Amino acid sequence: MKIICIGRNYTDHIKELSNEKPTDPVVFLKPDTSILLKGQPFFIPEFSQDVHHEVEILVRINRIGKHIQTKFAHKYYNEIGLGIDFTARDLQAKLKAKGLPWEKAKGFDGAAVIGKWLPKESLPHVDELNFSLTKNGKTVQSGSSRLMLWKVDELIAYVSQFFTLKIGDILFTGTPAGVGPVALNDNLVGTLEGKELFSIKVK
Ligand code: ZN
């Protein structure tokens, strides 16, 4: 399986990182080894002093497809979840400055938190989902898929022009404002439409 991630999909997060608003979605991949195993703590990697949480809505692909049209994209997933795209911001900044790929800053072991999945039917429409992340009980990020620059179905159509989507592939749809560093012993809890989908400890 592969993990396809979208960057800069919310204007407020683009502003906070002083990034340019893209004309096309920013796309990158994480390897399957980046998935944080269920029940495991997240270990801050030695190569970074500034690992940030990015809470994101996730979609799990359940049909093979390529060149999917936006109007049919909804047929390619029936589960929605929530996760964290952990990012070594210091390393990413260095790589970005040199125009180099981000993989080391985004694809390291444990960098993809994938929470519980919910059936699409049990939730409001995919473009009207509220979600949040708390750190040690305090809300640090909250967002709504209403504010996405590219909606989930548009993202599926876009990425499927480049990559064949296969059953089990996961799409990370970008983070809203409020990204920030994690520290030893932090507890991160992700909630989608009032349902807690993950709770992880930072070590
Ligand atoms: Zn992200």
XYZ file of N, CA and C and ligand atoms in Angstrom:
610
model
N 0.844 -1.200 0.000
C 0.000 0.000 0.000
C 0.881 1.253 0.000
N 0.268 2.333 -0.371
C 1.030 3.584 -0.323
C 0.205 4.655 0.408
N 0.936 5.635 0.903
C 0.302 6.750 1.597
C 0.581 7.992 0.765
N -0.495 8.591 0.286
C -0.373 9.791 -0.542
C -0.799 10.975 0.312
N 0.063 11.970 0.395
C -0.213 13.114 1.271
C -0.318 14.399 0.459
N -1.188 15.274 0.951
C -1.383 16.571 0.319
C -0.844 17.646 1.248
N -0.083 18.555 0.695
C 0.427 19.690 1.476
C -0.331 20.951 1.103
N -0.321 21.924 1.975
C -0.896 23.252 1.687
C -2.323 23.194 1.144
N -3.204 22.522 1.886
C -4.589 22.414 1.413
C -5.544 23.303 2.203
N -5.001 24.102 3.117
C -5.835 25.040 3.892
C -5.106 26.392 3.887
N -5.809 27.450 3.526
C -5.130 28.761 3.423
C -4.503 29.223 4.730
N -5.196 28.976 5.868
C -4.633 29.475 7.138
C -3.305 28.805 7.473
N -3.150 27.517 7.094
C -1.876 26.818 7.347
C -0.797 27.312 6.368
N -1.181 27.652 5.152
C -0.221 28.203 4.186
C 0.356 29.490 4.758
N -0.532 30.325 5.331
C -0.080 31.594 5.918
C 0.888 31.364 7.064
N 0.561 30.394 7.934
C 1.402 30.221 9.119
C 2.807 29.748 8.748
N 2.973 29.051 7.634
C 4.316 28.629 7.224
C 4.893 29.547 6.139
N 4.234 30.656 5.864
C 4.634 31.611 4.812
C 4.908 30.926 3.478
N 4.066 29.962 3.150
C 4.205 29.298 1.860
C 3.333 30.000 0.824
N 3.710 29.809 -0.440
C 2.874 30.335 -1.521
C 1.640 29.454 -1.693
N 0.530 30.073 -2.081
C -0.661 29.280 -2.394
C -0.407 28.552 -3.714
N -0.504 27.231 -3.696
C -0.151 26.489 -4.914
C -1.243 26.573 -5.987
N -0.816 26.377 -7.247
C -1.799 26.344 -8.333
C -2.324 24.925 -8.529
N -1.548 23.938 -8.083
C -1.987 22.542 -8.075
C -1.732 22.009 -6.670
N -2.447 20.947 -6.285
C -2.158 20.373 -4.962
C -0.684 19.957 -4.849
N -0.113 20.153 -3.675
C 1.244 19.678 -3.396
C 1.112 18.226 -2.944
N 1.842 17.325 -3.599
C 1.691 15.888 -3.331
C 3.034 15.287 -2.920
N 3.007 14.469 -1.888
C 4.198 13.691 -1.540
C 3.748 12.349 -0.976
N 4.694 11.417 -0.865
C 4.350 10.071 -0.392
C 5.068 9.775 0.919
N 4.476 8.891 1.696
C 5.166 8.322 2.850
C 5.242 6.822 2.609
N 6.342 6.171 3.015
C 6.402 4.712 2.848
C 5.530 4.007 3.882
N 5.201 2.738 3.632
C 4.346 2.016 4.598
C 5.041 1.831 5.952
N 6.354 1.879 5.960
C 7.107 1.753 7.221
C 6.956 2.978 8.123
N 6.359 4.040 7.602
C 6.159 5.240 8.436
C 4.925 5.110 9.333
N 4.123 4.081 9.120
C 2.898 3.933 9.927
C 3.258 3.593 11.374
N 2.718 4.401 12.281
C 2.926 4.139 13.708
C 2.066 2.945 14.097
N 2.693 1.905 14.627
C 1.948 0.687 14.959
C 0.960 0.963 16.075
N -0.181 0.298 15.973
C -1.283 0.484 16.944
C -0.797 0.294 18.381
N -1.162 1.234 19.217
C -0.834 1.119 20.633
C 0.586 1.527 20.992
N 1.383 1.851 19.984
C 2.767 2.229 20.245
C 2.895 3.723 20.484
N 3.849 4.142 21.341
C 4.098 5.583 21.463
C 4.832 6.091 20.223
N 4.788 7.391 20.037
C 5.577 8.013 18.961
C 6.922 8.420 19.562
N 8.014 7.932 18.981
C 9.343 8.297 19.461
C 9.897 9.440 18.622
N 10.265 10.533 19.270
C 10.864 11.663 18.543
C 12.198 11.187 17.971
N 12.389 11.300 16.649
C 13.639 10.799 16.067
C 14.843 11.668 16.475
N 15.995 11.017 16.553
C 17.209 11.716 17.019
C 17.641 12.846 16.084
N 17.255 12.746 14.812
C 17.771 13.728 13.842
C 16.990 15.038 13.837
N 15.981 15.148 14.698
C 15.197 16.386 14.697
C 15.013 16.947 16.095
N 15.072 18.277 16.170
C 14.799 19.000 17.422
C 13.437 19.695 17.348
N 12.722 19.488 16.242
C 11.494 20.260 16.032
C 10.468 19.452 15.216
N 9.947 18.397 15.828
C 8.932 17.584 15.155
C 7.563 18.198 15.416
N 6.834 18.466 14.352
C 5.504 19.076 14.467
C 4.395 18.061 14.225
N 3.266 18.277 14.917
C 2.046 17.506 14.624
C 1.286 18.226 13.514
N 0.723 17.450 12.599
C -0.207 17.977 11.587
C -1.391 17.020 11.579
N -2.509 17.433 12.148
C -3.682 16.552 12.162
C -4.397 16.657 10.813
N -4.828 15.530 10.276
C -5.408 15.532 8.928
C -6.528 14.503 8.801
N -7.495 14.825 7.975
C -8.538 13.852 7.631
C -7.939 12.833 6.655
N -8.258 11.567 6.890
C -7.741 10.491 6.041
C -8.885 9.793 5.308
N -8.550 9.273 4.142
C -9.513 8.525 3.346
C -8.832 7.232 2.913
N -9.545 6.105 3.078
C -8.958 4.825 2.658
C -9.594 4.358 1.358
N -8.761 4.131 0.366
C -9.215 3.710 -0.973
C -9.685 2.251 -0.930
N -10.820 1.963 -1.546
C -11.338 0.587 -1.506
C -11.602 0.002 -2.900
N -11.106 0.688 -3.933
C -11.260 0.194 -5.315
C -10.050 0.629 -6.099
N -9.619 -0.209 -7.017
C -8.491 0.182 -7.856
C -8.979 1.204 -8.892
N -8.155 2.207 -9.167
C -8.582 3.179 -10.166
C -7.467 4.105 -10.609
N -7.573 4.557 -11.842
C -6.687 5.621 -12.321
C -7.493 6.561 -13.200
N -7.004 7.774 -13.350
C -7.742 8.798 -14.106
C -9.208 8.850 -13.664
N -9.401 8.890 -12.357
C -10.765 8.921 -11.794
C -11.316 10.337 -11.967
N -12.574 10.418 -12.403
C -13.198 11.745 -12.500
C -13.737 12.160 -11.136
N -13.692 13.462 -10.883
C -14.153 13.976 -9.583
C -15.551 13.457 -9.245
N -16.428 13.447 -10.236
C -17.822 13.059 -9.949
C -17.965 11.583 -9.576
N -16.956 10.756 -9.916
C -17.015 9.335 -9.528
C -16.111 9.016 -8.329
N -15.351 9.996 -7.863
C -14.335 9.737 -6.829
C -14.937 9.161 -5.549
N -16.171 9.553 -5.224
C -16.812 9.072 -3.991
C -17.007 7.562 -3.979
N -16.962 6.938 -5.151
C -17.127 5.481 -5.239
C -15.847 4.736 -4.858
N -14.775 5.468 -4.639
C -13.476 4.838 -4.400
C -13.077 4.780 -2.928
N -13.971 5.209 -2.047
C -13.678 5.098 -0.598
C -14.985 4.988 0.163
N -14.976 4.205 1.222
C -16.135 4.234 2.113
C -15.766 4.338 3.586
N -14.488 4.603 3.853
C -14.084 4.827 5.237
C -13.279 6.124 5.330
N -13.546 6.821 6.422
C -12.871 8.095 6.666
C -12.246 8.021 8.049
N -11.072 8.607 8.178
C -10.390 8.558 9.472
C -9.669 9.859 9.759
N -8.817 9.785 10.761
C -8.058 10.959 11.182
C -6.659 10.487 11.543
N -5.666 11.305 11.249
C -4.301 10.896 11.556
C -3.401 12.095 11.751
N -2.135 11.788 11.961
C -1.133 12.856 12.081
C -0.042 12.622 11.051
N 0.272 13.680 10.339
C 1.421 13.709 9.429
C 2.555 14.363 10.220
N 3.299 13.538 10.994
C 4.416 14.098 11.762
C 5.492 14.604 10.800
N 6.020 15.762 11.103
C 6.960 16.433 10.215
C 8.151 16.953 11.000
N 9.349 16.551 10.587
C 10.568 17.104 11.198
C 10.792 18.469 10.548
N 10.229 19.509 11.191
C 10.170 20.828 10.554
C 11.569 21.396 10.291
N 12.515 21.169 11.202
C 13.875 21.689 11.000
C 14.523 21.054 9.771
N 14.378 19.741 9.649
C 14.951 19.042 8.497
C 14.217 19.442 7.215
N 12.899 19.552 7.291
C 12.118 19.946 6.113
C 12.549 21.327 5.625
N 12.783 22.256 6.573
C 13.192 23.615 6.195
C 14.514 23.589 5.435
N 15.445 22.771 5.916
C 16.750 22.659 5.223
C 16.570 22.106 3.819
N 15.761 21.061 3.696
C 15.551 20.426 2.390
C 14.841 21.381 1.432
N 13.806 22.077 1.971
C 13.065 23.030 1.135
C 13.985 24.129 0.608
N 14.862 24.624 1.493
C 15.775 25.714 1.108
C 16.657 25.303 -0.059
N 16.993 24.006 -0.118
C 17.846 23.527 -1.203
C 17.037 22.969 -2.367
N 15.710 23.043 -2.270
C 14.866 22.502 -3.347
C 14.905 20.985 -3.418
N 15.230 20.350 -2.279
C 15.335 18.882 -2.256
C 14.020 18.246 -1.788
N 13.815 16.969 -2.111
C 12.578 16.284 -1.668
C 12.474 16.205 -0.134
N 11.241 16.099 0.341
C 10.939 16.149 1.771
C 10.940 14.803 2.479
N 11.118 13.716 1.752
C 10.840 12.386 2.313
C 11.450 12.144 3.690
N 12.696 12.561 3.876
C 13.337 12.275 5.168
C 12.602 12.973 6.313
N 12.017 14.133 6.025
C 11.335 14.923 7.062
C 9.908 14.461 7.322
N 9.356 13.652 6.406
C 7.943 13.282 6.474
C 7.714 11.778 6.470
N 8.719 11.017 6.047
C 8.490 9.588 5.822
C 9.224 8.682 6.787
N 9.770 9.262 7.850
C 10.538 8.444 8.800
C 9.606 7.502 9.576
N 10.190 6.533 10.251
C 9.407 5.537 11.001
C 8.512 6.224 12.032
N 7.256 5.893 12.012
C 6.317 6.432 12.996
C 5.673 7.744 12.589
N 6.079 8.295 11.449
C 5.608 9.634 11.049
C 4.159 9.665 10.549
N 3.561 8.500 10.371
C 2.157 8.470 9.914
C 1.285 7.828 10.991
N 0.533 8.645 11.680
C -0.437 8.132 12.648
C -1.754 7.916 11.912
N -2.292 6.718 12.042
C -3.566 6.391 11.382
C -4.523 5.917 12.470
N -5.549 6.703 12.691
C -6.511 6.361 13.751
C -7.544 5.349 13.282
N -8.562 5.189 14.108
C -9.655 4.260 13.753
C -10.397 4.779 12.528
N -10.961 3.857 11.763
C -11.737 4.223 10.574
C -13.223 4.226 10.897
N -13.937 5.137 10.260
C -15.388 5.199 10.426
C -16.035 5.050 9.055
N -17.162 4.314 9.007
C -17.857 4.227 7.720
C -18.363 5.613 7.308
N -18.196 5.913 6.040
C -18.610 7.209 5.486
C -20.063 7.531 5.846
N -20.924 6.487 5.805
C -22.362 6.692 6.069
C -22.636 7.161 7.496
N -21.693 6.902 8.415
C -21.947 7.268 9.812
C -21.586 8.732 10.084
N -21.093 9.406 9.059
C -20.595 10.779 9.234
C -21.377 11.757 8.359
N -21.282 13.057 8.656
C -21.803 14.056 7.712
C -21.059 13.945 6.371
N -21.483 14.704 5.397
C -20.820 14.682 4.085
C -19.318 14.953 4.255
N -18.524 14.313 3.415
C -17.059 14.403 3.520
C -16.538 15.855 3.453
N -17.308 16.739 2.839
C -16.888 18.142 2.749
C -17.390 18.986 3.922
N -17.959 18.319 4.924
C -18.497 19.051 6.086
C -18.108 18.378 7.389
N -16.838 17.984 7.479
C -16.387 17.258 8.681
C -15.553 18.165 9.581
N -15.900 18.172 10.855
C -15.129 18.939 11.831
C -14.186 18.003 12.570
N -12.990 18.499 12.826
C -12.006 17.653 13.506
C -11.082 18.521 14.352
N -10.424 17.861 15.297
C -9.509 18.618 16.148
C -8.448 17.714 16.746
N -7.406 18.375 17.231
C -6.321 17.679 17.922
C -6.098 18.379 19.256
N -6.043 17.578 20.319
C -5.671 18.167 21.613
C -4.294 17.659 22.004
N -3.562 18.547 22.647
C -2.245 18.180 23.194
C -2.335 18.376 24.699
N -2.180 17.321 25.448
C -2.283 17.363 26.919
C -3.597 18.037 27.355
N -4.648 17.702 26.633
C -5.984 18.176 27.012
C -6.365 19.542 26.461
N -5.425 20.223 25.812
C -5.710 21.558 25.258
C -5.826 21.462 23.739
N -6.873 22.094 23.161
C -7.028 22.031 21.706
C -5.944 22.857 21.020
N -5.175 22.215 20.154
C -4.117 22.931 19.432
C -4.445 23.117 17.953
N -5.230 22.208 17.394
C -5.645 22.371 15.998
C -7.127 22.030 15.896
N -7.865 22.854 15.173
C -9.225 22.443 14.858
C -9.526 22.933 13.457
N -10.258 22.123 12.731
C -10.492 22.459 11.334
C -11.778 21.837 10.835
N -12.086 22.180 9.593
C -13.249 21.611 8.932
C -12.883 21.365 7.474
N -13.358 20.247 6.949
C -13.074 19.952 5.538
C -13.749 20.962 4.610
N -14.681 21.763 5.158
C -15.265 22.867 4.368
C -14.197 23.827 3.867
N -13.088 23.926 4.637
C -12.066 24.937 4.340
C -10.941 24.419 3.449
N -11.094 23.205 2.951
C -10.044 22.669 2.075
C -10.015 23.427 0.748
N -8.816 23.703 0.250
C -8.688 24.340 -1.076
C -9.132 23.361 -2.157
N -8.705 22.117 -2.010
C -9.160 21.049 -2.900
C -9.922 20.051 -2.046
N -11.140 19.760 -2.443
C -11.984 18.837 -1.696
C -11.492 17.405 -1.908
N -11.929 16.506 -1.027
C -11.466 15.112 -1.075
C -11.630 14.510 -2.475
N -12.801 14.683 -3.084
C -13.030 14.065 -4.392
C -12.134 14.673 -5.479
N -11.863 15.959 -5.348
C -10.941 16.599 -6.306
C -9.509 16.086 -6.115
N -9.149 15.839 -4.861
C -7.803 15.315 -4.584
C -7.638 13.922 -5.178
N -8.670 13.087 -5.014
C -8.603 11.724 -5.561
C -8.469 11.788 -7.083
N -9.255 12.658 -7.715
C -9.160 12.811 -9.167
C -7.757 13.279 -9.556
N -7.239 14.227 -8.795
C -5.923 14.792 -9.123
C -4.817 13.742 -8.989
N -4.731 13.111 -7.815
C -3.600 12.185 -7.604
C -3.692 10.957 -8.506
N -4.924 10.566 -8.887
C -5.066 9.363 -9.720
C -4.635 9.593 -11.165
N -4.323 10.841 -11.504
C -3.727 11.091 -12.824
C -2.280 10.610 -12.855
N -1.653 10.594 -11.661
C -0.228 10.264 -11.574
C 0.013 8.856 -11.044
N -0.832 8.461 -10.052
C -0.641 7.173 -9.381
C -1.914 6.355 -9.497
N -1.779 5.102 -9.903
C -2.931 4.196 -9.820
C -3.250 4.011 -8.342
N -4.502 4.187 -7.995
C -4.908 3.978 -6.604
C -5.289 2.521 -6.423
N -4.814 1.944 -5.329
C -5.090 0.531 -5.064
C -5.820 0.388 -3.740
N -6.471 -0.755 -3.574
C -7.217 -1.016 -2.338
C -6.256 -0.933 -1.153
N -6.650 -0.156 -0.149
C -5.818 -0.020 1.048
C -4.930 1.211 1.045
N -4.791 1.856 -0.098
C -4.015 3.109 -0.123
C -4.718 4.140 0.756
N -3.918 5.019 1.337
C -4.477 6.032 2.242
C -4.081 7.420 1.769
N -5.071 8.302 1.781
C -4.844 9.697 1.393
C -4.885 10.577 2.647
N -3.803 11.315 2.889
C -3.750 12.346 3.932
C -4.086 13.665 3.237
N -5.087 14.371 3.737
C -5.665 15.464 2.954
C -5.177 16.868 3.333
N -4.141 16.957 4.146
C -3.593 18.269 4.490
C -4.062 18.743 5.860
N -3.291 19.679 6.412
C -3.563 20.112 7.789
C -4.023 21.562 7.855
N -4.930 21.849 8.787
C -5.301 23.255 9.021
C -4.253 23.945 9.903
N -4.496 25.193 10.269
C -3.554 25.952 11.097
C -3.392 25.314 12.463
N -2.333 25.743 13.157
C -2.143 25.310 14.540
C -1.080 24.245 14.703
N -0.335 23.952 13.608
C 0.742 22.967 13.750
C 1.735 23.485 14.781
N 2.396 22.538 15.446
C 3.356 22.963 16.462
C 4.184 21.789 16.926
N 5.212 22.079 17.718
C 6.148 21.034 18.134
C 5.558 20.084 19.180
N 6.067 18.872 19.185
C 5.711 17.931 20.244
C 6.927 17.732 21.144
N 6.643 17.405 22.402
C 7.708 17.209 23.383
C 7.482 15.896 24.125
N 8.518 15.446 24.776
C 8.479 14.227 25.574
C 7.257 14.205 26.487
N 6.577 13.079 26.498
C 5.415 12.842 27.378
C 4.142 13.585 26.984
N 4.154 14.254 25.823
C 2.899 14.836 25.341
C 1.909 13.714 25.051
N 0.628 14.045 25.220
C -0.432 13.122 24.840
C -1.269 13.805 23.757
N -1.411 13.154 22.609
C -2.124 13.743 21.470
C -3.385 12.944 21.199
N -4.503 13.643 21.170
C -5.789 12.981 20.940
C -6.479 13.630 19.742
N -6.899 12.801 18.802
C -7.566 13.293 17.600
C -9.043 12.946 17.615
N -9.869 13.919 17.293
C -11.324 13.736 17.316
C -11.933 14.182 15.990
N -12.799 13.327 15.446
C -13.509 13.652 14.205
C -15.000 13.581 14.489
N -15.695 14.686 14.282
C -17.143 14.736 14.538
C -17.489 14.140 15.909
N -16.716 14.565 16.901
C -17.007 14.153 18.279
C -16.547 12.757 18.653
N -15.945 12.034 17.692
C -15.494 10.672 18.009
C -13.968 10.649 18.128
N -13.482 10.125 19.250
C -12.031 10.045 19.440
C -11.464 8.904 18.588
N -10.554 9.246 17.658
C -10.049 8.219 16.743
C -8.623 7.783 17.030
N -7.894 8.586 17.783
C -6.572 8.105 18.231
C -6.161 8.870 19.489
N -5.286 8.228 20.253
C -4.693 8.836 21.436
C -3.281 8.286 21.517
N -2.288 9.160 21.396
C -0.917 8.641 21.412
C -0.033 9.436 22.358
N 0.948 8.733 22.838
C 1.911 9.282 23.785
C 3.202 9.565 23.020
N 3.864 10.678 23.335
C 5.143 11.021 22.704
C 6.276 10.618 23.651
N 7.264 9.906 23.088
C 8.406 9.448 23.919
C 9.722 9.934 23.336
Zn 0.567 17.361 6.261
